[in-house]
């Protein structure tokens, strides 16, 4: 990988990320954040994380023709329900990988 | 600062252990993805230590592959990591009295996992020192776990048989971060908007898809909250009449 391109991107990203992490460790008490903005902060994970899931699952071309290649989407739905019910990361991952494995084995 | 409490430090480590099975496969994928995209060991571990935020690193690797401009890579990663601002506001009171170096050091360790585990245990702390010790325990555990598993991913590649589809662990990990927080209709609306838009916007020029998606979904959340507030105010006004 081209060194200059790589390190420019990575150093930029790492400085930006550290600034975000450190932000309120220094700003606390120095600036007053409007309530509405503070509540908008709480939406950030919900606005970002599903966008990392969407393309990698929905646009993934699987091998199960009975599901039109969408076996990962089905496994994600199953895992999401399991995660919603148990609130457990471990259950989510085991259910997701397990159901994908079973779907592939049974329908291939 | 008082000395950290050993008891709470190890309590933090212990509470982190159930999260480890989600972190290790993610790290292995990260390490092997980096190697598959021709990153050297120095580049991979350098990125891993400097950035220390897996989601943005994976996105960066994917964008490197597509030869996206550096500013898009930086901006995309920053938006992915913008959620740390929420963790920063929440942990800030705990570190308020520390010197700047310690603040920066502790901020560096903020991750989804250490934050989630620490805030879940909120009721067990009777003072800031206990919470700080606990948080430091979760953080070190997370740091070591992540660095070692990525390193293993670089050395051994993806050793797990392909039929296990281990790379599916990455979307599962993100899903499991967000699902427990889906408590209000507005948050569910934001999450669904983000999920659907990300697919529609996937092919946007300059790989701007994630940036556009995140801001649109956030916008939907803010607007829906404003509308909800208005409705409540109107209902109140009707009652008073």
PDB file of N, CA, C and O in Angstrom, chain B residues 153-229:
ATOM      1  N   UNK B 153      -4.483 -12.136  13.651  1.00  0.00           N
ATOM      2  CA  UNK B 153      -5.100 -12.122  12.328  1.00  0.00           C
ATOM      3  C   UNK B 153      -4.084 -11.862  11.228  1.00  0.00           C
ATOM      4  O   UNK B 153      -4.152 -12.439  10.143  1.00  0.00           O
ATOM      5  N   UNK B 154      -3.105 -10.978  11.506  1.00  0.00           N
ATOM      6  CA  UNK B 154      -2.056 -10.690  10.525  1.00  0.00           C
ATOM      7  C   UNK B 154      -1.146 -11.911  10.360  1.00  0.00           C
ATOM      8  O   UNK B 154      -0.825 -12.320   9.245  1.00  0.00           O
ATOM      9  N   UNK B 155      -0.752 -12.506  11.481  1.00  0.00           N
ATOM     10  CA  UNK B 155       0.205 -13.623  11.435  1.00  0.00           C
ATOM     11  C   UNK B 155      -0.395 -14.851  10.767  1.00  0.00           C
ATOM     12  O   UNK B 155       0.219 -15.459   9.897  1.00  0.00           O
ATOM     13  N   UNK B 156      -1.590 -15.212  11.194  1.00  0.00           N
ATOM     14  CA  UNK B 156      -2.126 -16.502  10.759  1.00  0.00           C
ATOM     15  C   UNK B 156      -3.196 -16.371   9.690  1.00  0.00           C
ATOM     16  O   UNK B 156      -3.695 -17.366   9.185  1.00  0.00           O
ATOM     17  N   UNK B 157      -3.599 -15.134   9.366  1.00  0.00           N
ATOM     18  CA  UNK B 157      -4.687 -14.961   8.414  1.00  0.00           C
ATOM     19  C   UNK B 157      -5.974 -15.440   9.048  1.00  0.00           C
ATOM     20  O   UNK B 157      -6.051 -15.637  10.259  1.00  0.00           O
ATOM     21  N   UNK B 158      -6.960 -15.634   8.228  1.00  0.00           N
ATOM     22  CA  UNK B 158      -8.226 -16.128   8.754  1.00  0.00           C
ATOM     23  C   UNK B 158      -8.156 -17.650   8.836  1.00  0.00           C
ATOM     24  O   UNK B 158      -8.369 -18.354   7.871  1.00  0.00           O
ATOM     25  N   UNK B 159      -7.828 -18.147  10.040  1.00  0.00           N
ATOM     26  CA  UNK B 159      -7.567 -19.578  10.192  1.00  0.00           C
ATOM     27  C   UNK B 159      -8.855 -20.400  10.259  1.00  0.00           C
ATOM     28  O   UNK B 159      -8.838 -21.609  10.092  1.00  0.00           O
ATOM     29  N   UNK B 160      -9.962 -19.693  10.505  1.00  0.00           N
ATOM     30  CA  UNK B 160     -11.223 -20.400  10.661  1.00  0.00           C
ATOM     31  C   UNK B 160     -11.725 -20.850   9.283  1.00  0.00           C
ATOM     32  O   UNK B 160     -11.608 -20.095   8.318  1.00  0.00           O
ATOM     33  N   UNK B 161     -12.280 -22.065   9.156  1.00  0.00           N
ATOM     34  CA  UNK B 161     -12.766 -22.530   7.857  1.00  0.00           C
ATOM     35  C   UNK B 161     -13.774 -21.560   7.248  1.00  0.00           C
ATOM     36  O   UNK B 161     -14.576 -20.971   7.971  1.00  0.00           O
ATOM     37  N   UNK B 162     -13.736 -21.414   5.930  1.00  0.00           N
ATOM     38  CA  UNK B 162     -14.601 -20.442   5.253  1.00  0.00           C
ATOM     39  C   UNK B 162     -16.080 -20.752   5.486  1.00  0.00           C
ATOM     40  O   UNK B 162     -16.905 -19.844   5.507  1.00  0.00           O
ATOM     41  N   UNK B 163     -16.409 -22.019   5.698  1.00  0.00           N
ATOM     42  CA  UNK B 163     -17.819 -22.385   5.862  1.00  0.00           C
ATOM     43  C   UNK B 163     -18.419 -21.785   7.146  1.00  0.00           C
ATOM     44  O   UNK B 163     -19.627 -21.730   7.300  1.00  0.00           O
ATOM     45  N   UNK B 164     -17.568 -21.333   8.051  1.00  0.00           N
ATOM     46  CA  UNK B 164     -18.070 -20.691   9.271  1.00  0.00           C
ATOM     47  C   UNK B 164     -18.493 -19.235   9.015  1.00  0.00           C
ATOM     48  O   UNK B 164     -19.086 -18.613   9.868  1.00  0.00           O
ATOM     49  N   UNK B 165     -18.113 -18.685   7.878  1.00  0.00           N
ATOM     50  CA  UNK B 165     -18.416 -17.283   7.528  1.00  0.00           C
ATOM     51  C   UNK B 165     -18.077 -16.321   8.657  1.00  0.00           C
ATOM     52  O   UNK B 165     -18.904 -15.525   9.056  1.00  0.00           O
ATOM     53  N   UNK B 166     -16.852 -16.403   9.155  1.00  0.00           N
ATOM     54  CA  UNK B 166     -16.480 -15.590  10.316  1.00  0.00           C
ATOM     55  C   UNK B 166     -16.585 -14.088  10.050  1.00  0.00           C
ATOM     56  O   UNK B 166     -16.837 -13.312  10.957  1.00  0.00           O
ATOM     57  N   UNK B 167     -16.419 -13.682   8.784  1.00  0.00           N
ATOM     58  CA  UNK B 167     -16.503 -12.239   8.497  1.00  0.00           C
ATOM     59  C   UNK B 167     -17.895 -11.685   8.800  1.00  0.00           C
ATOM     60  O   UNK B 167     -18.064 -10.485   8.966  1.00  0.00           O
ATOM     61  N   UNK B 168     -18.874 -12.567   8.914  1.00  0.00           N
ATOM     62  CA  UNK B 168     -20.234 -12.136   9.257  1.00  0.00           C
ATOM     63  C   UNK B 168     -20.286 -11.592  10.687  1.00  0.00           C
ATOM     64  O   UNK B 168     -21.235 -10.921  11.085  1.00  0.00           O
ATOM     65  N   UNK B 169     -19.231 -11.865  11.462  1.00  0.00           N
ATOM     66  CA  UNK B 169     -19.159 -11.384  12.837  1.00  0.00           C
ATOM     67  C   UNK B 169     -19.125  -9.848  12.896  1.00  0.00           C
ATOM     68  O   UNK B 169     -19.596  -9.246  13.857  1.00  0.00           O
ATOM     69  N   UNK B 170     -18.601  -9.226  11.840  1.00  0.00           N
ATOM     70  CA  UNK B 170     -18.458  -7.768  11.870  1.00  0.00           C
ATOM     71  C   UNK B 170     -19.819  -7.064  11.889  1.00  0.00           C
ATOM     72  O   UNK B 170     -20.102  -6.308  12.831  1.00  0.00           O
ATOM     73  N   UNK B 171     -20.707  -7.323  10.899  1.00  0.00           N
ATOM     74  CA  UNK B 171     -22.041  -6.714  11.028  1.00  0.00           C
ATOM     75  C   UNK B 171     -22.779  -7.151  12.291  1.00  0.00           C
ATOM     76  O   UNK B 171     -23.517  -6.350  12.867  1.00  0.00           O
ATOM     77  N   UNK B 172     -22.567  -8.396  12.713  1.00  0.00           N
ATOM     78  CA  UNK B 172     -23.242  -8.851  13.946  1.00  0.00           C
ATOM     79  C   UNK B 172     -22.778  -8.043  15.152  1.00  0.00           C
ATOM     80  O   UNK B 172     -23.576  -7.677  16.021  1.00  0.00           O
ATOM     81  N   UNK B 173     -21.482  -7.738  15.196  1.00  0.00           N
ATOM     82  CA  UNK B 173     -20.948  -6.962  16.320  1.00  0.00           C
ATOM     83  C   UNK B 173     -21.564  -5.561  16.344  1.00  0.00           C
ATOM     84  O   UNK B 173     -21.952  -5.067  17.406  1.00  0.00           O
ATOM     85  N   UNK B 174     -21.689  -4.931  15.174  1.00  0.00           N
ATOM     86  CA  UNK B 174     -22.295  -3.587  15.136  1.00  0.00           C
ATOM     87  C   UNK B 174     -23.764  -3.660  15.536  1.00  0.00           C
ATOM     88  O   UNK B 174     -24.261  -2.813  16.271  1.00  0.00           O
ATOM     89  N   UNK B 175     -24.450  -4.678  15.037  1.00  0.00           N
ATOM     90  CA  UNK B 175     -25.863  -4.841  15.382  1.00  0.00           C
ATOM     91  C   UNK B 175     -26.017  -4.975  16.893  1.00  0.00           C
ATOM     92  O   UNK B 175     -26.875  -4.345  17.502  1.00  0.00           O
ATOM     93  N   UNK B 176     -25.148  -5.795  17.507  1.00  0.00           N
ATOM     94  CA  UNK B 176     -25.314  -6.037  18.945  1.00  0.00           C
ATOM     95  C   UNK B 176     -24.954  -4.806  19.778  1.00  0.00           C
ATOM     96  O   UNK B 176     -25.310  -4.712  20.938  1.00  0.00           O
ATOM     97  N   UNK B 177     -24.244  -3.853  19.180  1.00  0.00           N
ATOM     98  CA  UNK B 177     -23.965  -2.604  19.892  1.00  0.00           C
ATOM     99  C   UNK B 177     -25.190  -1.704  19.912  1.00  0.00           C
ATOM    100  O   UNK B 177     -25.405  -0.947  20.844  1.00  0.00           O
ATOM    101  N   UNK B 178     -25.976  -1.784  18.841  1.00  0.00           N
ATOM    102  CA  UNK B 178     -27.052  -0.805  18.711  1.00  0.00           C
ATOM    103  C   UNK B 178     -28.391  -1.330  19.230  1.00  0.00           C
ATOM    104  O   UNK B 178     -29.178  -0.574  19.800  1.00  0.00           O
ATOM    105  N   UNK B 179     -28.638  -2.616  19.081  1.00  0.00           N
ATOM    106  CA  UNK B 179     -29.965  -3.150  19.427  1.00  0.00           C
ATOM    107  C   UNK B 179     -30.369  -2.898  20.891  1.00  0.00           C
ATOM    108  O   UNK B 179     -31.494  -2.470  21.147  1.00  0.00           O
ATOM    109  N   UNK B 180     -29.474  -3.115  21.870  1.00  0.00           N
ATOM    110  CA  UNK B 180     -29.905  -2.870  23.257  1.00  0.00           C
ATOM    111  C   UNK B 180     -30.284  -1.415  23.533  1.00  0.00           C
ATOM    112  O   UNK B 180     -30.956  -1.129  24.515  1.00  0.00           O
ATOM    113  N   UNK B 181     -29.867  -0.481  22.665  1.00  0.00           N
ATOM    114  CA  UNK B 181     -30.190   0.925  22.932  1.00  0.00           C
ATOM    115  C   UNK B 181     -31.451   1.375  22.203  1.00  0.00           C
ATOM    116  O   UNK B 181     -31.830   2.542  22.270  1.00  0.00           O
ATOM    117  N   UNK B 182     -32.127   0.467  21.500  1.00  0.00           N
ATOM    118  CA  UNK B 182     -33.342   0.847  20.764  1.00  0.00           C
ATOM    119  C   UNK B 182     -34.532   0.927  21.717  1.00  0.00           C
ATOM    120  O   UNK B 182     -35.392   0.071  21.739  1.00  0.00           O
ATOM    121  N   UNK B 183     -34.559   1.984  22.525  1.00  0.00           N
ATOM    122  CA  UNK B 183     -35.579   2.079  23.565  1.00  0.00           C
ATOM    123  C   UNK B 183     -36.746   2.973  23.193  1.00  0.00           C
ATOM    124  O   UNK B 183     -37.829   2.812  23.706  1.00  0.00           O
ATOM    125  N   UNK B 184     -36.524   3.950  22.302  1.00  0.00           N
ATOM    126  CA  UNK B 184     -37.645   4.834  21.957  1.00  0.00           C
ATOM    127  C   UNK B 184     -37.950   4.709  20.470  1.00  0.00           C
ATOM    128  O   UNK B 184     -37.115   4.272  19.680  1.00  0.00           O
ATOM    129  N   UNK B 185     -39.169   5.115  20.103  1.00  0.00           N
ATOM    130  CA  UNK B 185     -39.556   5.061  18.690  1.00  0.00           C
ATOM    131  C   UNK B 185     -38.633   5.891  17.823  1.00  0.00           C
ATOM    132  O   UNK B 185     -38.337   5.526  16.694  1.00  0.00           O
ATOM    133  N   UNK B 186     -38.193   7.039  18.364  1.00  0.00           N
ATOM    134  CA  UNK B 186     -37.328   7.908  17.572  1.00  0.00           C
ATOM    135  C   UNK B 186     -36.016   7.199  17.248  1.00  0.00           C
ATOM    136  O   UNK B 186     -35.547   7.235  16.114  1.00  0.00           O
ATOM    137  N   UNK B 187     -35.427   6.538  18.247  1.00  0.00           N
ATOM    138  CA  UNK B 187     -34.153   5.846  17.999  1.00  0.00           C
ATOM    139  C   UNK B 187     -34.345   4.720  16.988  1.00  0.00           C
ATOM    140  O   UNK B 187     -33.522   4.523  16.099  1.00  0.00           O
ATOM    141  N   UNK B 188     -35.468   4.007  17.080  1.00  0.00           N
ATOM    142  CA  UNK B 188     -35.731   2.939  16.114  1.00  0.00           C
ATOM    143  C   UNK B 188     -35.873   3.529  14.713  1.00  0.00           C
ATOM    144  O   UNK B 188     -35.326   2.993  13.742  1.00  0.00           O
ATOM    145  N   UNK B 189     -36.554   4.669  14.623  1.00  0.00           N
ATOM    146  CA  UNK B 189     -36.718   5.332  13.328  1.00  0.00           C
ATOM    147  C   UNK B 189     -35.361   5.735  12.748  1.00  0.00           C
ATOM    148  O   UNK B 189     -35.076   5.529  11.560  1.00  0.00           O
ATOM    149  N   UNK B 190     -34.504   6.292  13.603  1.00  0.00           N
ATOM    150  CA  UNK B 190     -33.164   6.705  13.153  1.00  0.00           C
ATOM    151  C   UNK B 190     -32.383   5.490  12.644  1.00  0.00           C
ATOM    152  O   UNK B 190     -31.775   5.527  11.570  1.00  0.00           O
ATOM    153  N   UNK B 191     -32.447   4.390  13.406  1.00  0.00           N
ATOM    154  CA  UNK B 191     -31.685   3.202  13.028  1.00  0.00           C
ATOM    155  C   UNK B 191     -32.192   2.624  11.707  1.00  0.00           C
ATOM    156  O   UNK B 191     -31.387   2.251  10.840  1.00  0.00           O
ATOM    157  N   UNK B 192     -33.507   2.570  11.533  1.00  0.00           N
ATOM    158  CA  UNK B 192     -34.058   2.021  10.285  1.00  0.00           C
ATOM    159  C   UNK B 192     -33.714   2.909   9.094  1.00  0.00           C
ATOM    160  O   UNK B 192     -33.376   2.420   8.016  1.00  0.00           O
ATOM    161  N   UNK B 193     -33.788   4.240   9.304  1.00  0.00           N
ATOM    162  CA  UNK B 193     -33.419   5.165   8.232  1.00  0.00           C
ATOM    163  C   UNK B 193     -31.979   4.926   7.810  1.00  0.00           C
ATOM    164  O   UNK B 193     -31.659   4.849   6.623  1.00  0.00           O
ATOM    165  N   UNK B 194     -31.109   4.808   8.812  1.00  0.00           N
ATOM    166  CA  UNK B 194     -29.695   4.618   8.531  1.00  0.00           C
ATOM    167  C   UNK B 194     -29.470   3.324   7.754  1.00  0.00           C
ATOM    168  O   UNK B 194     -28.731   3.290   6.762  1.00  0.00           O
ATOM    169  N   UNK B 195     -30.127   2.253   8.190  1.00  0.00           N
ATOM    170  CA  UNK B 195     -29.969   0.941   7.544  1.00  0.00           C
ATOM    171  C   UNK B 195     -30.393   1.010   6.074  1.00  0.00           C
ATOM    172  O   UNK B 195     -29.651   0.609   5.180  1.00  0.00           O
ATOM    173  N   UNK B 196     -31.586   1.572   5.820  1.00  0.00           N
ATOM    174  CA  UNK B 196     -32.100   1.599   4.444  1.00  0.00           C
ATOM    175  C   UNK B 196     -31.308   2.552   3.559  1.00  0.00           C
ATOM    176  O   UNK B 196     -30.940   2.223   2.432  1.00  0.00           O
ATOM    177  N   UNK B 197     -31.017   3.745   4.081  1.00  0.00           N
ATOM    178  CA  UNK B 197     -30.284   4.728   3.276  1.00  0.00           C
ATOM    179  C   UNK B 197     -28.891   4.233   2.913  1.00  0.00           C
ATOM    180  O   UNK B 197     -28.386   4.512   1.824  1.00  0.00           O
ATOM    181  N   UNK B 198     -28.266   3.496   3.832  1.00  0.00           N
ATOM    182  CA  UNK B 198     -26.896   3.051   3.564  1.00  0.00           C
ATOM    183  C   UNK B 198     -26.856   2.153   2.332  1.00  0.00           C
ATOM    184  O   UNK B 198     -25.868   2.134   1.600  1.00  0.00           O
ATOM    185  N   UNK B 199     -27.948   1.419   2.100  1.00  0.00           N
ATOM    186  CA  UNK B 199     -27.988   0.538   0.929  1.00  0.00           C
ATOM    187  C   UNK B 199     -28.229   1.369  -0.329  1.00  0.00           C
ATOM    188  O   UNK B 199     -27.565   1.185  -1.350  1.00  0.00           O
ATOM    189  N   UNK B 200     -29.162   2.331  -0.207  1.00  0.00           N
ATOM    190  CA  UNK B 200     -29.472   3.182  -1.356  1.00  0.00           C
ATOM    191  C   UNK B 200     -28.263   4.034  -1.750  1.00  0.00           C
ATOM    192  O   UNK B 200     -27.975   4.232  -2.924  1.00  0.00           O
ATOM    193  N   UNK B 201     -27.536   4.526  -0.732  1.00  0.00           N
ATOM    194  CA  UNK B 201     -26.433   5.466  -0.994  1.00  0.00           C
ATOM    195  C   UNK B 201     -25.092   4.767  -1.232  1.00  0.00           C
ATOM    196  O   UNK B 201     -24.062   5.433  -1.306  1.00  0.00           O
ATOM    197  N   UNK B 202     -25.104   3.441  -1.301  1.00  0.00           N
ATOM    198  CA  UNK B 202     -23.840   2.714  -1.339  1.00  0.00           C
ATOM    199  C   UNK B 202     -22.949   3.128  -2.498  1.00  0.00           C
ATOM    200  O   UNK B 202     -21.725   3.184  -2.363  1.00  0.00           O
ATOM    201  N   UNK B 203     -23.551   3.453  -3.648  1.00  0.00           N
ATOM    202  CA  UNK B 203     -22.739   3.735  -4.831  1.00  0.00           C
ATOM    203  C   UNK B 203     -22.535   5.220  -5.094  1.00  0.00           C
ATOM    204  O   UNK B 203     -22.177   5.607  -6.205  1.00  0.00           O
ATOM    205  N   UNK B 204     -22.755   6.050  -4.110  1.00  0.00           N
ATOM    206  CA  UNK B 204     -22.577   7.492  -4.320  1.00  0.00           C
ATOM    207  C   UNK B 204     -21.146   7.803  -4.736  1.00  0.00           C
ATOM    208  O   UNK B 204     -20.213   7.119  -4.329  1.00  0.00           O
ATOM    209  N   UNK B 205     -20.974   8.850  -5.553  1.00  0.00           N
ATOM    210  CA  UNK B 205     -19.615   9.201  -5.988  1.00  0.00           C
ATOM    211  C   UNK B 205     -18.702   9.554  -4.807  1.00  0.00           C
ATOM    212  O   UNK B 205     -19.180  10.001  -3.759  1.00  0.00           O
ATOM    213  N   UNK B 206     -17.426   9.345  -4.998  1.00  0.00           N
ATOM    214  CA  UNK B 206     -16.391   9.596  -3.973  1.00  0.00           C
ATOM    215  C   UNK B 206     -16.615   8.794  -2.697  1.00  0.00           C
ATOM    216  O   UNK B 206     -16.117   9.159  -1.639  1.00  0.00           O
ATOM    217  N   UNK B 207     -17.434   7.757  -2.763  1.00  0.00           N
ATOM    218  CA  UNK B 207     -17.710   6.945  -1.574  1.00  0.00           C
ATOM    219  C   UNK B 207     -18.260   7.776  -0.419  1.00  0.00           C
ATOM    220  O   UNK B 207     -17.891   7.595   0.730  1.00  0.00           O
ATOM    221  N   UNK B 208     -19.137   8.715  -0.757  1.00  0.00           N
ATOM    222  CA  UNK B 208     -19.702   9.585   0.279  1.00  0.00           C
ATOM    223  C   UNK B 208     -20.922   8.965   0.953  1.00  0.00           C
ATOM    224  O   UNK B 208     -21.581   9.603   1.772  1.00  0.00           O
ATOM    225  N   UNK B 209     -21.233   7.720   0.607  1.00  0.00           N
ATOM    226  CA  UNK B 209     -22.456   7.078   1.101  1.00  0.00           C
ATOM    227  C   UNK B 209     -22.657   7.147   2.597  1.00  0.00           C
ATOM    228  O   UNK B 209     -23.703   7.558   3.083  1.00  0.00           O
ATOM    229  N   UNK B 210     -21.630   6.771   3.353  1.00  0.00           N
ATOM    230  CA  UNK B 210     -21.793   6.722   4.812  1.00  0.00           C
ATOM    231  C   UNK B 210     -22.023   8.114   5.389  1.00  0.00           C
ATOM    232  O   UNK B 210     -22.827   8.314   6.300  1.00  0.00           O
ATOM    233  N   UNK B 211     -21.298   9.093   4.844  1.00  0.00           N
ATOM    234  CA  UNK B 211     -21.398  10.456   5.360  1.00  0.00           C
ATOM    235  C   UNK B 211     -22.816  10.988   5.157  1.00  0.00           C
ATOM    236  O   UNK B 211     -23.445  11.517   6.084  1.00  0.00           O
ATOM    237  N   UNK B 212     -23.328  10.804   3.926  1.00  0.00           N
ATOM    238  CA  UNK B 212     -24.687  11.265   3.614  1.00  0.00           C
ATOM    239  C   UNK B 212     -25.711  10.526   4.482  1.00  0.00           C
ATOM    240  O   UNK B 212     -26.617  11.135   5.066  1.00  0.00           O
ATOM    241  N   UNK B 213     -25.542   9.206   4.594  1.00  0.00           N
ATOM    242  CA  UNK B 213     -26.476   8.403   5.386  1.00  0.00           C
ATOM    243  C   UNK B 213     -26.529   8.863   6.836  1.00  0.00           C
ATOM    244  O   UNK B 213     -27.603   9.087   7.400  1.00  0.00           O
ATOM    245  N   UNK B 214     -25.358   9.005   7.451  1.00  0.00           N
ATOM    246  CA  UNK B 214     -25.311   9.336   8.876  1.00  0.00           C
ATOM    247  C   UNK B 214     -25.988  10.676   9.147  1.00  0.00           C
ATOM    248  O   UNK B 214     -26.797  10.803  10.078  1.00  0.00           O
ATOM    249  N   UNK B 215     -25.680  11.687   8.324  1.00  0.00           N
ATOM    250  CA  UNK B 215     -26.271  12.999   8.576  1.00  0.00           C
ATOM    251  C   UNK B 215     -27.773  12.998   8.314  1.00  0.00           C
ATOM    252  O   UNK B 215     -28.535  13.628   9.047  1.00  0.00           O
ATOM    253  N   UNK B 216     -28.213  12.264   7.280  1.00  0.00           N
ATOM    254  CA  UNK B 216     -29.648  12.214   7.003  1.00  0.00           C
ATOM    255  C   UNK B 216     -30.390  11.534   8.148  1.00  0.00           C
ATOM    256  O   UNK B 216     -31.440  12.009   8.594  1.00  0.00           O
ATOM    257  N   UNK B 217     -29.846  10.416   8.628  1.00  0.00           N
ATOM    258  CA  UNK B 217     -30.518   9.686   9.705  1.00  0.00           C
ATOM    259  C   UNK B 217     -30.574  10.529  10.974  1.00  0.00           C
ATOM    260  O   UNK B 217     -31.584  10.563  11.675  1.00  0.00           O
ATOM    261  N   UNK B 218     -29.483  11.238  11.247  1.00  0.00           N
ATOM    262  CA  UNK B 218     -29.452  12.117  12.415  1.00  0.00           C
ATOM    263  C   UNK B 218     -30.503  13.220  12.264  1.00  0.00           C
ATOM    264  O   UNK B 218     -31.220  13.559  13.210  1.00  0.00           O
ATOM    265  N   UNK B 219     -30.601  13.760  11.035  1.00  0.00           N
ATOM    266  CA  UNK B 219     -31.590  14.792  10.737  1.00  0.00           C
ATOM    267  C   UNK B 219     -33.001  14.283  10.984  1.00  0.00           C
ATOM    268  O   UNK B 219     -33.822  14.971  11.596  1.00  0.00           O
ATOM    269  N   UNK B 220     -33.278  13.060  10.531  1.00  0.00           N
ATOM    270  CA  UNK B 220     -34.598  12.458  10.746  1.00  0.00           C
ATOM    271  C   UNK B 220     -34.898  12.379  12.246  1.00  0.00           C
ATOM    272  O   UNK B 220     -36.008  12.697  12.690  1.00  0.00           O
ATOM    273  N   UNK B 221     -33.895  11.999  13.024  1.00  0.00           N
ATOM    274  CA  UNK B 221     -34.080  11.902  14.474  1.00  0.00           C
ATOM    275  C   UNK B 221     -34.411  13.243  15.101  1.00  0.00           C
ATOM    276  O   UNK B 221     -35.347  13.360  15.896  1.00  0.00           O
ATOM    277  N   UNK B 222     -33.648  14.273  14.729  1.00  0.00           N
ATOM    278  CA  UNK B 222     -33.862  15.601  15.316  1.00  0.00           C
ATOM    279  C   UNK B 222     -35.235  16.143  14.928  1.00  0.00           C
ATOM    280  O   UNK B 222     -35.987  16.629  15.781  1.00  0.00           O
ATOM    281  N   UNK B 223     -35.583  16.019  13.637  1.00  0.00           N
ATOM    282  CA  UNK B 223     -36.880  16.522  13.175  1.00  0.00           C
ATOM    283  C   UNK B 223     -38.022  15.790  13.884  1.00  0.00           C
ATOM    284  O   UNK B 223     -38.976  16.409  14.357  1.00  0.00           O
ATOM    285  N   UNK B 224     -37.899  14.471  13.989  1.00  0.00           N
ATOM    286  CA  UNK B 224     -39.000  13.730  14.601  1.00  0.00           C
ATOM    287  C   UNK B 224     -39.148  14.092  16.077  1.00  0.00           C
ATOM    288  O   UNK B 224     -40.244  14.112  16.621  1.00  0.00           O
ATOM    289  N   UNK B 225     -38.023  14.410  16.719  1.00  0.00           N
ATOM    290  CA  UNK B 225     -38.107  14.808  18.119  1.00  0.00           C
ATOM    291  C   UNK B 225     -38.773  16.182  18.267  1.00  0.00           C
ATOM    292  O   UNK B 225     -39.593  16.401  19.160  1.00  0.00           O
ATOM    293  N   UNK B 226     -38.406  17.104  17.371  1.00  0.00           N
ATOM    294  CA  UNK B 226     -39.013  18.438  17.408  1.00  0.00           C
ATOM    295  C   UNK B 226     -40.523  18.329  17.202  1.00  0.00           C
ATOM    296  O   UNK B 226     -41.317  18.954  17.904  1.00  0.00           O
ATOM    297  N   UNK B 227     -40.926  17.485  16.225  1.00  0.00           N
ATOM    298  CA  UNK B 227     -42.364  17.309  15.962  1.00  0.00           C
ATOM    299  C   UNK B 227     -43.073  16.725  17.178  1.00  0.00           C
ATOM    300  O   UNK B 227     -44.175  17.140  17.532  1.00  0.00           O
ATOM    301  N   UNK B 228     -42.411  15.767  17.820  1.00  0.00           N
ATOM    302  CA  UNK B 228     -43.011  15.121  18.986  1.00  0.00           C
ATOM    303  C   UNK B 228     -43.214  16.147  20.113  1.00  0.00           C
ATOM    304  O   UNK B 228     -44.251  16.190  20.763  1.00  0.00           O
ATOM    305  N   UNK B 229     -42.184  16.983  20.307  1.00  0.00           N
ATOM    306  CA  UNK B 229     -42.270  18.013  21.346  1.00  0.00           C
ATOM    307  C   UNK B 229     -43.431  18.954  21.085  1.00  0.00           C
ATOM    308  O   UNK B 229     -44.182  19.317  21.981  1.00  0.00           O
TER     309      UNK B 229
END
